[in-house]
Amino acid sequence: MTVVERLAPDDARGRCTDIWASTMGISALIAPLISSAALDAGGPELMWTTSLALGVLAAVCLALKRHIDTPSTPRRPTLRTWTSRPPARAPLPG
């Protein structure tokens, strides 16, 4: 959870932590149900094949999301990027 808090912007930390916690809770409920159904239906081969397919699908979705979110043209600096830079020092008289 510390990684989520470090990566999230200051104004969205709570929301990102909530989404992460909800995802963990939902997956803890759904994963055993899907695994049990796959084991009953086709044995360990079907369970591992299903797990592999879902993992690949998640990786593809993440890659597509990153591709879509990446701007093709450079963004103009915003107030946040200007204020996050260290101030320039004036040359000393001399």
PDB file of C-alpha atoms in Angstrom:
ATOM      1  CA  MET A   1       0.000   0.000   0.000  1.00  0.00           C
ATOM      2  CA  THR A   2       2.953   2.302   0.547  1.00  0.00           C
ATOM      3  CA  VAL A   3       3.770   2.112  -3.169  1.00  0.00           C
ATOM      4  CA  VAL A   4       0.224   3.197  -4.025  1.00  0.00           C
ATOM      5  CA  GLU A   5       0.472   6.147  -1.657  1.00  0.00           C
ATOM      6  CA  ARG A   6       3.855   7.191  -3.056  1.00  0.00           C
ATOM      7  CA  LEU A   7       2.734   6.982  -6.684  1.00  0.00           C
ATOM      8  CA  ALA A   8      -0.606   8.739  -6.197  1.00  0.00           C
ATOM      9  CA  PRO A   9      -0.857  12.515  -6.470  1.00  0.00           C
ATOM     10  CA  ASP A  10      -1.399  14.291  -3.164  1.00  0.00           C
ATOM     11  CA  ASP A  11      -4.989  15.216  -3.945  1.00  0.00           C
ATOM     12  CA  ALA A  12      -5.955  11.650  -4.990  1.00  0.00           C
ATOM     13  CA  ARG A  13      -4.236   9.490  -2.365  1.00  0.00           C
ATOM     14  CA  GLY A  14      -7.411   8.485  -0.595  1.00  0.00           C
ATOM     15  CA  ARG A  15      -9.198   7.574  -3.808  1.00  0.00           C
ATOM     16  CA  CYS A  16      -6.241   5.523  -5.094  1.00  0.00           C
ATOM     17  CA  THR A  17      -5.934   3.684  -1.787  1.00  0.00           C
ATOM     18  CA  ASP A  18      -9.678   2.945  -1.817  1.00  0.00           C
ATOM     19  CA  ILE A  19      -9.503   1.549  -5.357  1.00  0.00           C
ATOM     20  CA  TRP A  20      -6.485  -0.585  -4.454  1.00  0.00           C
ATOM     21  CA  ALA A  21      -8.159  -1.948  -1.306  1.00  0.00           C
ATOM     22  CA  SER A  22     -11.405  -2.664  -3.167  1.00  0.00           C
ATOM     23  CA  THR A  23      -9.507  -4.494  -5.907  1.00  0.00           C
ATOM     24  CA  MET A  24      -7.707  -6.656  -3.356  1.00  0.00           C
ATOM     25  CA  GLY A  25     -10.962  -7.499  -1.567  1.00  0.00           C
ATOM     26  CA  ILE A  26     -12.830  -8.354  -4.752  1.00  0.00           C
ATOM     27  CA  SER A  27      -9.971 -10.478  -6.098  1.00  0.00           C
ATOM     28  CA  ALA A  28      -9.704 -12.351  -2.793  1.00  0.00           C
ATOM     29  CA  LEU A  29     -13.368 -13.274  -3.188  1.00  0.00           C
ATOM     30  CA  ILE A  30     -13.462 -14.037  -6.930  1.00  0.00           C
ATOM     31  CA  ALA A  31     -10.125 -15.846  -7.453  1.00  0.00           C
ATOM     32  CA  PRO A  32     -10.970 -18.931  -5.347  1.00  0.00           C
ATOM     33  CA  LEU A  33     -14.388 -19.198  -6.993  1.00  0.00           C
ATOM     34  CA  ILE A  34     -12.941 -19.117 -10.521  1.00  0.00           C
ATOM     35  CA  SER A  35     -10.128 -21.513  -9.587  1.00  0.00           C
ATOM     36  CA  SER A  36     -12.546 -23.982  -7.975  1.00  0.00           C
ATOM     37  CA  ALA A  37     -14.859 -23.917 -10.985  1.00  0.00           C
ATOM     38  CA  ALA A  38     -11.929 -24.453 -13.362  1.00  0.00           C
ATOM     39  CA  LEU A  39     -10.574 -27.327 -11.265  1.00  0.00           C
ATOM     40  CA  ASP A  40     -13.983 -29.012 -11.153  1.00  0.00           C
ATOM     41  CA  ALA A  41     -14.602 -28.534 -14.873  1.00  0.00           C
ATOM     42  CA  GLY A  42     -11.259 -29.492 -16.378  1.00  0.00           C
ATOM     43  CA  GLY A  43      -8.622 -30.161 -13.766  1.00  0.00           C
ATOM     44  CA  PRO A  44      -5.378 -28.322 -13.101  1.00  0.00           C
ATOM     45  CA  GLU A  45      -4.653 -27.756 -16.793  1.00  0.00           C
ATOM     46  CA  LEU A  46      -7.812 -25.680 -17.235  1.00  0.00           C
ATOM     47  CA  MET A  47      -7.183 -23.771 -14.002  1.00  0.00           C
ATOM     48  CA  TRP A  48      -3.635 -22.788 -14.998  1.00  0.00           C
ATOM     49  CA  THR A  49      -4.651 -22.033 -18.580  1.00  0.00           C
ATOM     50  CA  THR A  50      -7.434 -19.786 -17.298  1.00  0.00           C
ATOM     51  CA  SER A  51      -5.018 -18.056 -14.915  1.00  0.00           C
ATOM     52  CA  LEU A  52      -2.510 -17.515 -17.724  1.00  0.00           C
ATOM     53  CA  ALA A  53      -5.199 -16.130 -20.053  1.00  0.00           C
ATOM     54  CA  LEU A  54      -6.484 -13.708 -17.397  1.00  0.00           C
ATOM     55  CA  GLY A  55      -2.920 -12.563 -16.611  1.00  0.00           C
ATOM     56  CA  VAL A  56      -2.152 -11.931 -20.281  1.00  0.00           C
ATOM     57  CA  LEU A  57      -5.457 -10.092 -20.674  1.00  0.00           C
ATOM     58  CA  ALA A  58      -4.625  -7.874 -17.678  1.00  0.00           C
ATOM     59  CA  ALA A  59      -1.147  -7.125 -19.087  1.00  0.00           C
ATOM     60  CA  VAL A  60      -2.584  -6.227 -22.504  1.00  0.00           C
ATOM     61  CA  CYS A  61      -5.202  -3.956 -20.926  1.00  0.00           C
ATOM     62  CA  LEU A  62      -2.517  -2.203 -18.864  1.00  0.00           C
ATOM     63  CA  ALA A  63      -0.296  -1.744 -21.917  1.00  0.00           C
ATOM     64  CA  LEU A  64      -3.208  -0.332 -23.938  1.00  0.00           C
ATOM     65  CA  LYS A  65      -4.138   2.034 -21.129  1.00  0.00           C
ATOM     66  CA  ARG A  66      -0.575   3.333 -20.912  1.00  0.00           C
ATOM     67  CA  HIS A  67      -0.458   3.735 -24.678  1.00  0.00           C
ATOM     68  CA  ILE A  68      -3.729   5.672 -24.692  1.00  0.00           C
ATOM     69  CA  ASP A  69      -2.714   7.845 -21.726  1.00  0.00           C
ATOM     70  CA  THR A  70       0.652   8.774 -23.269  1.00  0.00           C
ATOM     71  CA  PRO A  71       0.291  12.039 -25.173  1.00  0.00           C
ATOM     72  CA  SER A  72       1.686  12.049 -28.699  1.00  0.00           C
ATOM     73  CA  THR A  73       2.695  15.692 -28.435  1.00  0.00           C
ATOM     74  CA  PRO A  74       4.565  17.160 -25.485  1.00  0.00           C
ATOM     75  CA  ARG A  75       2.344  18.848 -22.965  1.00  0.00           C
ATOM     76  CA  ARG A  76       2.739  22.473 -22.077  1.00  0.00           C
ATOM     77  CA  PRO A  77       4.065  23.095 -18.591  1.00  0.00           C
ATOM     78  CA  THR A  78       1.383  23.649 -15.997  1.00  0.00           C
ATOM     79  CA  LEU A  79       1.487  25.656 -12.821  1.00  0.00           C
ATOM     80  CA  ARG A  80       2.192  22.453 -10.906  1.00  0.00           C
ATOM     81  CA  THR A  81       5.315  21.667 -12.950  1.00  0.00           C
ATOM     82  CA  TRP A  82       6.566  25.241 -12.620  1.00  0.00           C
ATOM     83  CA  THR A  83       6.086  25.289  -8.860  1.00  0.00           C
ATOM     84  CA  SER A  84       7.670  21.872  -8.336  1.00  0.00           C
ATOM     85  CA  ARG A  85      11.010  22.961  -9.823  1.00  0.00           C
ATOM     86  CA  PRO A  86      13.647  24.412  -7.534  1.00  0.00           C
ATOM     87  CA  PRO A  87      13.990  28.170  -7.817  1.00  0.00           C
ATOM     88  CA  ALA A  88      16.748  29.504 -10.032  1.00  0.00           C
ATOM     89  CA  ARG A  89      19.544  31.207  -8.196  1.00  0.00           C
ATOM     90  CA  ALA A  90      20.579  34.680  -9.193  1.00  0.00           C
ATOM     91  CA  PRO A  91      24.271  35.177  -9.909  1.00  0.00           C
ATOM     92  CA  LEU A  92      26.218  36.743  -7.090  1.00  0.00           C
ATOM     93  CA  PRO A  93      27.464  40.260  -7.708  1.00  0.00           C
ATOM     94  CA  GLY A  94      30.963  40.317  -8.303  1.00  0.00           C
TER      95      GLY A  94
END
